[in-house]
mmCIF file of C-alpha atoms in Angstrom:
data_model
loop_
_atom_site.group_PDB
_atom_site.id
_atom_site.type_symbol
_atom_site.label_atom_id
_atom_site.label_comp_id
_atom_site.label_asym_id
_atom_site.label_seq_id
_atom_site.Cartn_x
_atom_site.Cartn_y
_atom_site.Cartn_z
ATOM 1 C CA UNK A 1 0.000 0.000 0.000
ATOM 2 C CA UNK A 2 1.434 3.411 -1.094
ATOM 3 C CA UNK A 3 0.313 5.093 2.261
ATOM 4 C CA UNK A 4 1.661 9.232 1.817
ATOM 5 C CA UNK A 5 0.073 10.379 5.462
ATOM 6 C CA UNK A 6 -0.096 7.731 8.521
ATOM 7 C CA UNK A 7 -3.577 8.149 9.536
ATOM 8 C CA UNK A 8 -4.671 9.836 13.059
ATOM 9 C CA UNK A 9 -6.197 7.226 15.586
ATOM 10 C CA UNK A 10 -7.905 8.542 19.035
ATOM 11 C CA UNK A 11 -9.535 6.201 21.551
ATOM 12 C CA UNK A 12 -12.861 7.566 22.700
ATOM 13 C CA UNK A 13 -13.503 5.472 26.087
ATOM 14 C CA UNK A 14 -15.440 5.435 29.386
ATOM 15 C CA UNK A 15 -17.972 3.581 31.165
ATOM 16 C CA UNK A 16 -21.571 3.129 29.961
ATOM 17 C CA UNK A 17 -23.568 6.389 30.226
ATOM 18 C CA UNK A 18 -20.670 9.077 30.629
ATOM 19 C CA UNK A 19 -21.495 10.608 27.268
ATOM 20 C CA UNK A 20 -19.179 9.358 24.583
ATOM 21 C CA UNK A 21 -21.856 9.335 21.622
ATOM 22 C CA UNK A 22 -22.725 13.390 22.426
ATOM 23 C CA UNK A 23 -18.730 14.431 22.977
ATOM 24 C CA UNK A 24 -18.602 12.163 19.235
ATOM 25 C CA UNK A 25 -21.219 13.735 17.878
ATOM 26 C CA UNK A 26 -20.037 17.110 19.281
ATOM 27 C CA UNK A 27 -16.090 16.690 17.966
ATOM 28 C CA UNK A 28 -17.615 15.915 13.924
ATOM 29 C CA UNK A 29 -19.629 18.901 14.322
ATOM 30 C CA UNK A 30 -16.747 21.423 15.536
ATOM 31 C CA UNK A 31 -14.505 19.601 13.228
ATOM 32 C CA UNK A 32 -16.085 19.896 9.353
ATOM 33 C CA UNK A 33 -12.994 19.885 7.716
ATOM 34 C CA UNK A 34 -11.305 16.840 8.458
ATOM 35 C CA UNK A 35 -12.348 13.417 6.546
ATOM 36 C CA UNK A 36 -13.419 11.079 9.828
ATOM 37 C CA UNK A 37 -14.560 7.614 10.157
ATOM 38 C CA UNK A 38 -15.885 5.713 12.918
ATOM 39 C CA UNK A 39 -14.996 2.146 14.335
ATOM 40 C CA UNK A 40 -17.740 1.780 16.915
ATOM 41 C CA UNK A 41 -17.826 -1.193 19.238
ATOM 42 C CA UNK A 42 -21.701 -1.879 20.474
ATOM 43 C CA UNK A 43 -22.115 -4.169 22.987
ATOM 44 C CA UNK A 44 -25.321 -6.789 22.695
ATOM 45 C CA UNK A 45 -26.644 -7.730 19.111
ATOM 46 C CA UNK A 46 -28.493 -4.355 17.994
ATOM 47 C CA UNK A 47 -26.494 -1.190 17.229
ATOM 48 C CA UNK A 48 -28.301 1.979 18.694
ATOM 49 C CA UNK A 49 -25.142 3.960 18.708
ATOM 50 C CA UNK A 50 -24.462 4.052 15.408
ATOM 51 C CA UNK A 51 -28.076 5.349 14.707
ATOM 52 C CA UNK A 52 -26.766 8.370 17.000
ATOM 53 C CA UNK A 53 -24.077 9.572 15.451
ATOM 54 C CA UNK A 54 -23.896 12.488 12.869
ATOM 55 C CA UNK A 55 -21.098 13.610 10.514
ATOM 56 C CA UNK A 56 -19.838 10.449 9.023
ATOM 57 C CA UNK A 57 -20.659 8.656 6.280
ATOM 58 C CA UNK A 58 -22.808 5.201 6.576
ATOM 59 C CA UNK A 59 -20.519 3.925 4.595
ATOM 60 C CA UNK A 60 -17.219 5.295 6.692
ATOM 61 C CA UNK A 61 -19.023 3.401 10.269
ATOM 62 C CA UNK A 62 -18.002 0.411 11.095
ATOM 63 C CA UNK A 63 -19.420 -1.861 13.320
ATOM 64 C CA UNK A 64 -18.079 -4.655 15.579
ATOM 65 C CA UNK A 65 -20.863 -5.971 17.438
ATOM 66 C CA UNK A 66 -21.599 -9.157 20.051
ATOM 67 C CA UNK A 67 -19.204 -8.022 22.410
ATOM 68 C CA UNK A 68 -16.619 -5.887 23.275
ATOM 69 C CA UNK A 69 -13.100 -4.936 21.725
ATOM 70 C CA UNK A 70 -11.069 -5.623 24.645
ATOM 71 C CA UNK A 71 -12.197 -9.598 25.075
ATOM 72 C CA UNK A 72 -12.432 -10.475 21.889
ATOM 73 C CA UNK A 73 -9.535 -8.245 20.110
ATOM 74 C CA UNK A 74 -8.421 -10.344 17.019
ATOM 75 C CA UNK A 75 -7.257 -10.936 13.341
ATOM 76 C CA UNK A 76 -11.296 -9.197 12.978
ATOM 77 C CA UNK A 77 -10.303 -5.743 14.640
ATOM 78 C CA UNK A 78 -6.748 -5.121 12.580
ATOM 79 C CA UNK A 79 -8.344 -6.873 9.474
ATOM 80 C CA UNK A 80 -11.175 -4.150 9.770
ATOM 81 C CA UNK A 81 -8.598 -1.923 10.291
ATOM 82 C CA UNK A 82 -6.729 -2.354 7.334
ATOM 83 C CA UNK A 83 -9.912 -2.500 4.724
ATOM 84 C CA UNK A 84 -10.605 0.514 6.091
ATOM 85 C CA UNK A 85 -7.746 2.482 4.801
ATOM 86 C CA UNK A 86 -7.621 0.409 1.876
ATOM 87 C CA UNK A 87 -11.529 1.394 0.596
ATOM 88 C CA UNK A 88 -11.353 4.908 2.252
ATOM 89 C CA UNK A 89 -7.847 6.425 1.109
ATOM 90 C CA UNK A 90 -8.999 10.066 2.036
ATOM 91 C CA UNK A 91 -9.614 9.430 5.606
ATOM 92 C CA UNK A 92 -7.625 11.722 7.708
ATOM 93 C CA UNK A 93 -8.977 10.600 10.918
ATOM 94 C CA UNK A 94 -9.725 7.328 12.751
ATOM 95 C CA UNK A 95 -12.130 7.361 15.574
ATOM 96 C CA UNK A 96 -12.679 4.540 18.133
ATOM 97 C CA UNK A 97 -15.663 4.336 20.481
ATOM 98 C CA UNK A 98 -15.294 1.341 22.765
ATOM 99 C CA UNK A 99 -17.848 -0.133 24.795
ATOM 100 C CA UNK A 100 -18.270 1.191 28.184
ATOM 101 C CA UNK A 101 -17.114 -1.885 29.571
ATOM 102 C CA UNK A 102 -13.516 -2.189 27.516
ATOM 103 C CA UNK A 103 -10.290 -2.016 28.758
ATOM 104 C CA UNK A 104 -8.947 0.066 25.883
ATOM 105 C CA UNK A 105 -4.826 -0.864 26.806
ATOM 106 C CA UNK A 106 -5.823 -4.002 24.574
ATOM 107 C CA UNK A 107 -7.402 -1.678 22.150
ATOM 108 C CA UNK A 108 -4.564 0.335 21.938
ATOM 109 C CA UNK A 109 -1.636 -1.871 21.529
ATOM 110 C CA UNK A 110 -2.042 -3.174 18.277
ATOM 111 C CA UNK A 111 -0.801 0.011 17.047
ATOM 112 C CA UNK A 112 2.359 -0.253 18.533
ATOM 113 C CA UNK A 113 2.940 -4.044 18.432
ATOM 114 C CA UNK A 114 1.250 -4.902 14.652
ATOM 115 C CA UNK A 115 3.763 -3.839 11.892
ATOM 116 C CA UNK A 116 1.187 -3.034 9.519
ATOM 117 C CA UNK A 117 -1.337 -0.992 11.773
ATOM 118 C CA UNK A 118 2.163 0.613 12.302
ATOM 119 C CA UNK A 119 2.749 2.084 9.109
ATOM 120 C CA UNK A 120 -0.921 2.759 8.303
ATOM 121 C CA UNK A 121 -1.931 4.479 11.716
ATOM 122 C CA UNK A 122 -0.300 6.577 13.997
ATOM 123 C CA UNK A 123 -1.946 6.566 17.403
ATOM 124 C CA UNK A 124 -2.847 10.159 18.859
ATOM 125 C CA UNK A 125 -3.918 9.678 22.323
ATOM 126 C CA UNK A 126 -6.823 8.314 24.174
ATOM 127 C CA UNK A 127 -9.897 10.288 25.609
ATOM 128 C CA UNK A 128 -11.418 8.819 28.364
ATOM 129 C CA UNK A 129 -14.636 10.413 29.742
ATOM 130 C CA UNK A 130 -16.023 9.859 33.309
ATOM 131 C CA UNK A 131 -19.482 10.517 34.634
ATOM 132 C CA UNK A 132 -19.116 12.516 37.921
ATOM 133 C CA UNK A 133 -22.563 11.866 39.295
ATOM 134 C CA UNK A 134 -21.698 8.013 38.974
ATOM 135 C CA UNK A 135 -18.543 7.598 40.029
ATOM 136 C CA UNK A 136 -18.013 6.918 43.317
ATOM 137 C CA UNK A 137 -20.991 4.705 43.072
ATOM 138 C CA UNK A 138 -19.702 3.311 40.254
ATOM 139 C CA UNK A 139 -20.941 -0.603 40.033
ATOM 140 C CA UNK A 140 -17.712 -1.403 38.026
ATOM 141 C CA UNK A 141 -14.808 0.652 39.391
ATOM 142 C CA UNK A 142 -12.707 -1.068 38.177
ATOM 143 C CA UNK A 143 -13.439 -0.645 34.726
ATOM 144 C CA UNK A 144 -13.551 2.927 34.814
ATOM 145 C CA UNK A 145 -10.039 3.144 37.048
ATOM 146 C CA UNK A 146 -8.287 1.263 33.518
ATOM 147 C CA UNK A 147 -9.699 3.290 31.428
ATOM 148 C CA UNK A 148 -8.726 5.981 33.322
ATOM 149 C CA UNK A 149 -5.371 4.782 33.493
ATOM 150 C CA UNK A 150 -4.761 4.902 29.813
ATOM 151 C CA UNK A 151 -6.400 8.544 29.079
ATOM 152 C CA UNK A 152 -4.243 11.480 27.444
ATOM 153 C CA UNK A 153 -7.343 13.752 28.120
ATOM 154 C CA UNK A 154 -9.925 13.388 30.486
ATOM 155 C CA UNK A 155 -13.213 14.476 29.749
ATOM 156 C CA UNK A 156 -16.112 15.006 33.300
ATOM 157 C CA UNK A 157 -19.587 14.628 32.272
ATOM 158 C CA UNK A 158 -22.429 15.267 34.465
ATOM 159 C CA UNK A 159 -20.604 17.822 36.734
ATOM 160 C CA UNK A 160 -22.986 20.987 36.413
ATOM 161 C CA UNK A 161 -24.363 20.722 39.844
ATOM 162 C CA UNK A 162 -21.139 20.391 41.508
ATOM 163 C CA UNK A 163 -19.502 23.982 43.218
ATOM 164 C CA UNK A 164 -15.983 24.903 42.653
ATOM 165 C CA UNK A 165 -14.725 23.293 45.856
ATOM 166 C CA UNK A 166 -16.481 20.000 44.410
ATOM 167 C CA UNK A 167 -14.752 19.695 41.332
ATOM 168 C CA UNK A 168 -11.510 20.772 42.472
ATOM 169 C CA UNK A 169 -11.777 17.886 44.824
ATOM 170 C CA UNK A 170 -13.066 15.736 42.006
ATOM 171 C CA UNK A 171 -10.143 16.810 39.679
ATOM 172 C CA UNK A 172 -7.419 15.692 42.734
ATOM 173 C CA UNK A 173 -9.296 12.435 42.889
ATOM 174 C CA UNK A 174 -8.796 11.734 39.306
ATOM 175 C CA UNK A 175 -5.495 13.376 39.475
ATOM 176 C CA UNK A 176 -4.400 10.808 41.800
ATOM 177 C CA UNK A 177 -5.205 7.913 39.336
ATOM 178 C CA UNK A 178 -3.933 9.260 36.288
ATOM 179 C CA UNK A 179 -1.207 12.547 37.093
ATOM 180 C CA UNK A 180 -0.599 12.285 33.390
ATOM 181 C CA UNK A 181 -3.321 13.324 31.879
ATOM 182 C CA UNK A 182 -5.207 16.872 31.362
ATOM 183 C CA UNK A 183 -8.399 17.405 32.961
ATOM 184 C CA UNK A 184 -11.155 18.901 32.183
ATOM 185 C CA UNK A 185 -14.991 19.491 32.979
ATOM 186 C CA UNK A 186 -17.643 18.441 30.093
ATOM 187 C CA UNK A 187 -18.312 22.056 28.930
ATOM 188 C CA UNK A 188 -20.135 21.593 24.922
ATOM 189 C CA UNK A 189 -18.086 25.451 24.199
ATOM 190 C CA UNK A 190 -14.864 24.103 24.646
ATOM 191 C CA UNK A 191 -15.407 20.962 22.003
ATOM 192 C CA UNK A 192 -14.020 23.083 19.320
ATOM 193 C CA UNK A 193 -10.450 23.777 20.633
ATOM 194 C CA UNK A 194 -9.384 19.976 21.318
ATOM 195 C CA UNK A 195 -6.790 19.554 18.867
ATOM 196 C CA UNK A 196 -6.824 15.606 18.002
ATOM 197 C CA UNK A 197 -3.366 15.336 17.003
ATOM 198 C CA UNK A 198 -1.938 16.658 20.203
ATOM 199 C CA UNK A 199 -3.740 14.956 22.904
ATOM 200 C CA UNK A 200 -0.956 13.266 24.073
ATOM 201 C CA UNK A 201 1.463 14.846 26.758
ATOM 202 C CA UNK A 202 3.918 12.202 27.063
ATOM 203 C CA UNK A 203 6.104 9.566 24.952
ATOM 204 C CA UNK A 204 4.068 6.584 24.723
ATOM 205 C CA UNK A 205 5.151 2.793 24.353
ATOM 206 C CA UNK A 206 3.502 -0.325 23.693
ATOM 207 C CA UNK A 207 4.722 -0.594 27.632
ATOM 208 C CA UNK A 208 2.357 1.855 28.569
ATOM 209 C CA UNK A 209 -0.459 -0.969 27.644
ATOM 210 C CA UNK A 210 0.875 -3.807 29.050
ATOM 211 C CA UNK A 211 -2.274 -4.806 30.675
ATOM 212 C CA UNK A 212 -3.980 -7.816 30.612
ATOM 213 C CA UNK A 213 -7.420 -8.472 28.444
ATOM 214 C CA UNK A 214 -10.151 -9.064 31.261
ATOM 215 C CA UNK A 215 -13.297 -10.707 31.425
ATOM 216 C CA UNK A 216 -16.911 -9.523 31.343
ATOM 217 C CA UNK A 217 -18.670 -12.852 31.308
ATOM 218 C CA UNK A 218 -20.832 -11.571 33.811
ATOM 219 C CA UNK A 219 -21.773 -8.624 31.937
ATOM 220 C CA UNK A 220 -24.229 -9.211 29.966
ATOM 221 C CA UNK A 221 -27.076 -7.287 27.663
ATOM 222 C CA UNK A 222 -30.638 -8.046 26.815
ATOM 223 C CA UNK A 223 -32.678 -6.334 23.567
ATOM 224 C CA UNK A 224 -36.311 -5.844 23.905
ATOM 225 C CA UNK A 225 -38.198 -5.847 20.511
ATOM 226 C CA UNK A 226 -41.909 -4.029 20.796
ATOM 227 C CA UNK A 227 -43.322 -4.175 17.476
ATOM 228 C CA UNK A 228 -46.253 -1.877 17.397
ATOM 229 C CA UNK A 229 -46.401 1.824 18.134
ATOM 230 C CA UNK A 230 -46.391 2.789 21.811
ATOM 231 C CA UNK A 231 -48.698 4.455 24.190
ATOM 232 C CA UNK A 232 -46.214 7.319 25.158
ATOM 233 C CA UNK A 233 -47.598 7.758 28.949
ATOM 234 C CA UNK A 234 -48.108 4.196 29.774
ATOM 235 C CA UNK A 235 -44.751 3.471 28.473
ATOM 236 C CA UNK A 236 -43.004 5.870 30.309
ATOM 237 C CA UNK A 237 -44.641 4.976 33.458
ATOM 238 C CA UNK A 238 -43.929 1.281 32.708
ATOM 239 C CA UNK A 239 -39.852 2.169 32.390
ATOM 240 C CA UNK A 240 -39.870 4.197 35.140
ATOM 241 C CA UNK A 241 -40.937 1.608 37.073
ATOM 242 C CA UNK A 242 -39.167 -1.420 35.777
ATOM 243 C CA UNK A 243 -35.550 0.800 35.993
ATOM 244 C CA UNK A 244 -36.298 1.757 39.402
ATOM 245 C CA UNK A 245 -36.833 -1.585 40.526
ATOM 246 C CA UNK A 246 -33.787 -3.121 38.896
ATOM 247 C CA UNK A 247 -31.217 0.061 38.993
ATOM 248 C CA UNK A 248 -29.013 -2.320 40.509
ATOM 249 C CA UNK A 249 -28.631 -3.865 37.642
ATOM 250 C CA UNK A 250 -29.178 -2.835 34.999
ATOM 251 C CA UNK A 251 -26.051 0.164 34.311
ATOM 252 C CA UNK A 252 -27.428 1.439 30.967
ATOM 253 C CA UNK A 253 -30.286 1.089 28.585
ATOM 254 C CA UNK A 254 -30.481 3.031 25.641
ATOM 255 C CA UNK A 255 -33.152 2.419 22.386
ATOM 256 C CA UNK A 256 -34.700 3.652 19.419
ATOM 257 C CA UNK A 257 -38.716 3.928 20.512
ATOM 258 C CA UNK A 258 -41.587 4.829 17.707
ATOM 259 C CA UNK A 259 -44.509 6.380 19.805
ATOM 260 C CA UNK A 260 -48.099 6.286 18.390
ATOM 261 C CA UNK A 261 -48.788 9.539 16.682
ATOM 262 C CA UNK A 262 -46.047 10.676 16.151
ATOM 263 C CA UNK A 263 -43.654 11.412 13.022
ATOM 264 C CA UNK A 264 -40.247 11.490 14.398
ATOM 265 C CA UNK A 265 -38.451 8.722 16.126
ATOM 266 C CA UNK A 266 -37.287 9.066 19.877
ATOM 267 C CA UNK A 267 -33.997 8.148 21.340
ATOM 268 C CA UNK A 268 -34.100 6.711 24.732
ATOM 269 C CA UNK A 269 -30.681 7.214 27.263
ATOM 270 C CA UNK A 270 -30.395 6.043 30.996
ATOM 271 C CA UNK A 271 -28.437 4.679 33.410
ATOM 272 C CA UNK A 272 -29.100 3.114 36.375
ATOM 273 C CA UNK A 273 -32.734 4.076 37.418
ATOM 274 C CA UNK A 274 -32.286 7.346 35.603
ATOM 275 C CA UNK A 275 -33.155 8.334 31.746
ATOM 276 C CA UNK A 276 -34.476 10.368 29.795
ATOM 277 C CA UNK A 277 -36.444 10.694 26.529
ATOM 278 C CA UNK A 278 -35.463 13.525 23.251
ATOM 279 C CA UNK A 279 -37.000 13.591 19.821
ATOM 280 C CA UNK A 280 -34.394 12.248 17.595
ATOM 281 C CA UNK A 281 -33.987 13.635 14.296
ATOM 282 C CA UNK A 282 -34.827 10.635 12.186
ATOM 283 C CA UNK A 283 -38.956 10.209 10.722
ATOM 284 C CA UNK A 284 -39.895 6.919 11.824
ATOM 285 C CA UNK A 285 -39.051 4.393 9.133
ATOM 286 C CA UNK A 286 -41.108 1.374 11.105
ATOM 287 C CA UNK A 287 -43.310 0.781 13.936
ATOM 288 C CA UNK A 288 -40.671 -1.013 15.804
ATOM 289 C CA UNK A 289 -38.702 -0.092 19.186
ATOM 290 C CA UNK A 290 -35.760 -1.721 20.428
ATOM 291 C CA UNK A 291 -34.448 -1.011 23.730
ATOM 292 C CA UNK A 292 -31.101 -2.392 24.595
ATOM 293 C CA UNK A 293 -30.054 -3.324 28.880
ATOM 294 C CA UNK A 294 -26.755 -3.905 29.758
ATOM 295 C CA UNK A 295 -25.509 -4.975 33.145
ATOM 296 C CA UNK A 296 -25.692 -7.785 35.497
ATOM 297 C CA UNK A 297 -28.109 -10.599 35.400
ATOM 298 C CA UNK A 298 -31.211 -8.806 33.877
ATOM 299 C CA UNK A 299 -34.061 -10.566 34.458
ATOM 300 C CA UNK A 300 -36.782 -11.119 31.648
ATOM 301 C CA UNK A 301 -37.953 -8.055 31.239
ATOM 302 C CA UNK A 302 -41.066 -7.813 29.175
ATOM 303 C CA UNK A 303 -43.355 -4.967 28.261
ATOM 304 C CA UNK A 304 -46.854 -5.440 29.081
#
């Protein structure tokens, strides 16, 4: 392959819910001039996320689905790699969401350790974002403490309500895990000064990702299929309910829901016993909603 420019890689991580689809969605629109595509890693058998994201071609989106990057990282993740700067040979930037429940150091060493991700990619930092209001209470630490780890640039989310005193304390905390990396406070203004290709603040190694791939075999998600336009009130109640009672958990559920009488399709976000509900900008193309739970042994959750 005559490759001229070694493409630009970033690593968007952090645990399910802390916003990586809206800081994605936020970096393609403050960014118009660079040629993107997406390698987005959905956990569970339906891809919502993709459906989310604006600013890159259908065609430039690729998805690896029934699990995540980090347990099942293979000759299918570089192979995908490498078609992809074979079909696209304008693409000036790589983009990779992982699940929330990856430990990107896996992710990431490929381009150090594979000789031909080497000379096609050059790797430009990792972005790790971390929901404030969950952390602490975080039912999978340990997760977000790698990812962590690994980050160039960390990103808070869901910080608004905290006072100054709160995120200074906050910033220290995360400080403590990762001294290494910048820090800063989920802000939508400041989207269009992160320059990509200087995210990193230190020389990196393939040492630097010398973890170990974990397991999330008890992780697991469950899609719910409702094939007929919805009641919008009784629905609502009925999620309300059935994430309250099981907001230990279930850690995120996110869907595509058509409502009766209505023309535009809705896009459904929560985690925990939280969500909430926004008009997408899509016109409903079927009657169908899928809702997608992820976390640890869901029951059989059916829609009455």
């Amino acid at each position: 392959m005559n490759q001229i420019k070694k493409i630009g890689v970033t690593i968007i991580t952090g645990f399910l819910g802390a916003g990586k689809t809206t800081f994605i969605n936020q970096l393609l629109k403050h960014n118009p001039e660079i040629q993107f595509a997406l390698v987005e890693n959905e956990f569970g058998d339906v891809a919502i996320d993709t459906k989310l994201i604006k600013g890159v071609e259908a065609s430039q989106m690729f998805e690896l689905k029934q699990g995540c990057i980090c347990c099942t990282i293979s000759d299918e993740f570089e192979l995908v790699l490498q078609e992809l700067a074979e079909s696209f040979p304008n693409v000036e930037h790589l983009l990779i969401e992982t699940t929330g429940i990856a430990d990107p150091a896996s992710i990431i060493r490929p381009f150090f350790t594979d000789k031909n991700l080497k000379e096609i990619y050059q790797y430009n930092g990792t972005i790790s974002l971390v929901d404030a209001l969950h952390f602490e209470n975080s039912p999978e630490k340990e997760i977000t403490i790698k990812q962590l780890v690994v980050a160039d640039l960390v990103l808070v989310s869901k910080s608004k309500n905290l006072s100054v005193v709160q995120r200074e304390i906050f910033k220290e905390t995360l400080q403590k895990i990762n001294p290494f990396a910048d820090i800063d406070f989920f802000n939508l203004d400041k989207w269009s000064i992160i320059q990509l290709d200087s995210v990193i603040k230190k020389h990196r190694t393939e040492f630097d990702f010398a973890g170990f791939s974990g397991s999330h075999s008890d992780i697991s998600s469950k899609t719910l299929h409702l094939n007929q336009p919805l009641k919008k009130e009784e629905f609502i109640h009925w999620l309300s309910y059935t994430l309250d009672i099981y907001k230990n958990d279930i850690y995120r559920t996110k869907g595509i829901l058509c409502f009766e009488n209505e023309s535009y399709e809705y896009i459904l976000q929560g985690v925990g016993g939280s969500f909430e509900i926004v008009e997408g900008e899509k016109f409903k193309q079927s009657e169908t909603s899928v809702i997608v739970f992820i976390g640890k042994k869901i029951p059989v959750i059916q829609f009455n």
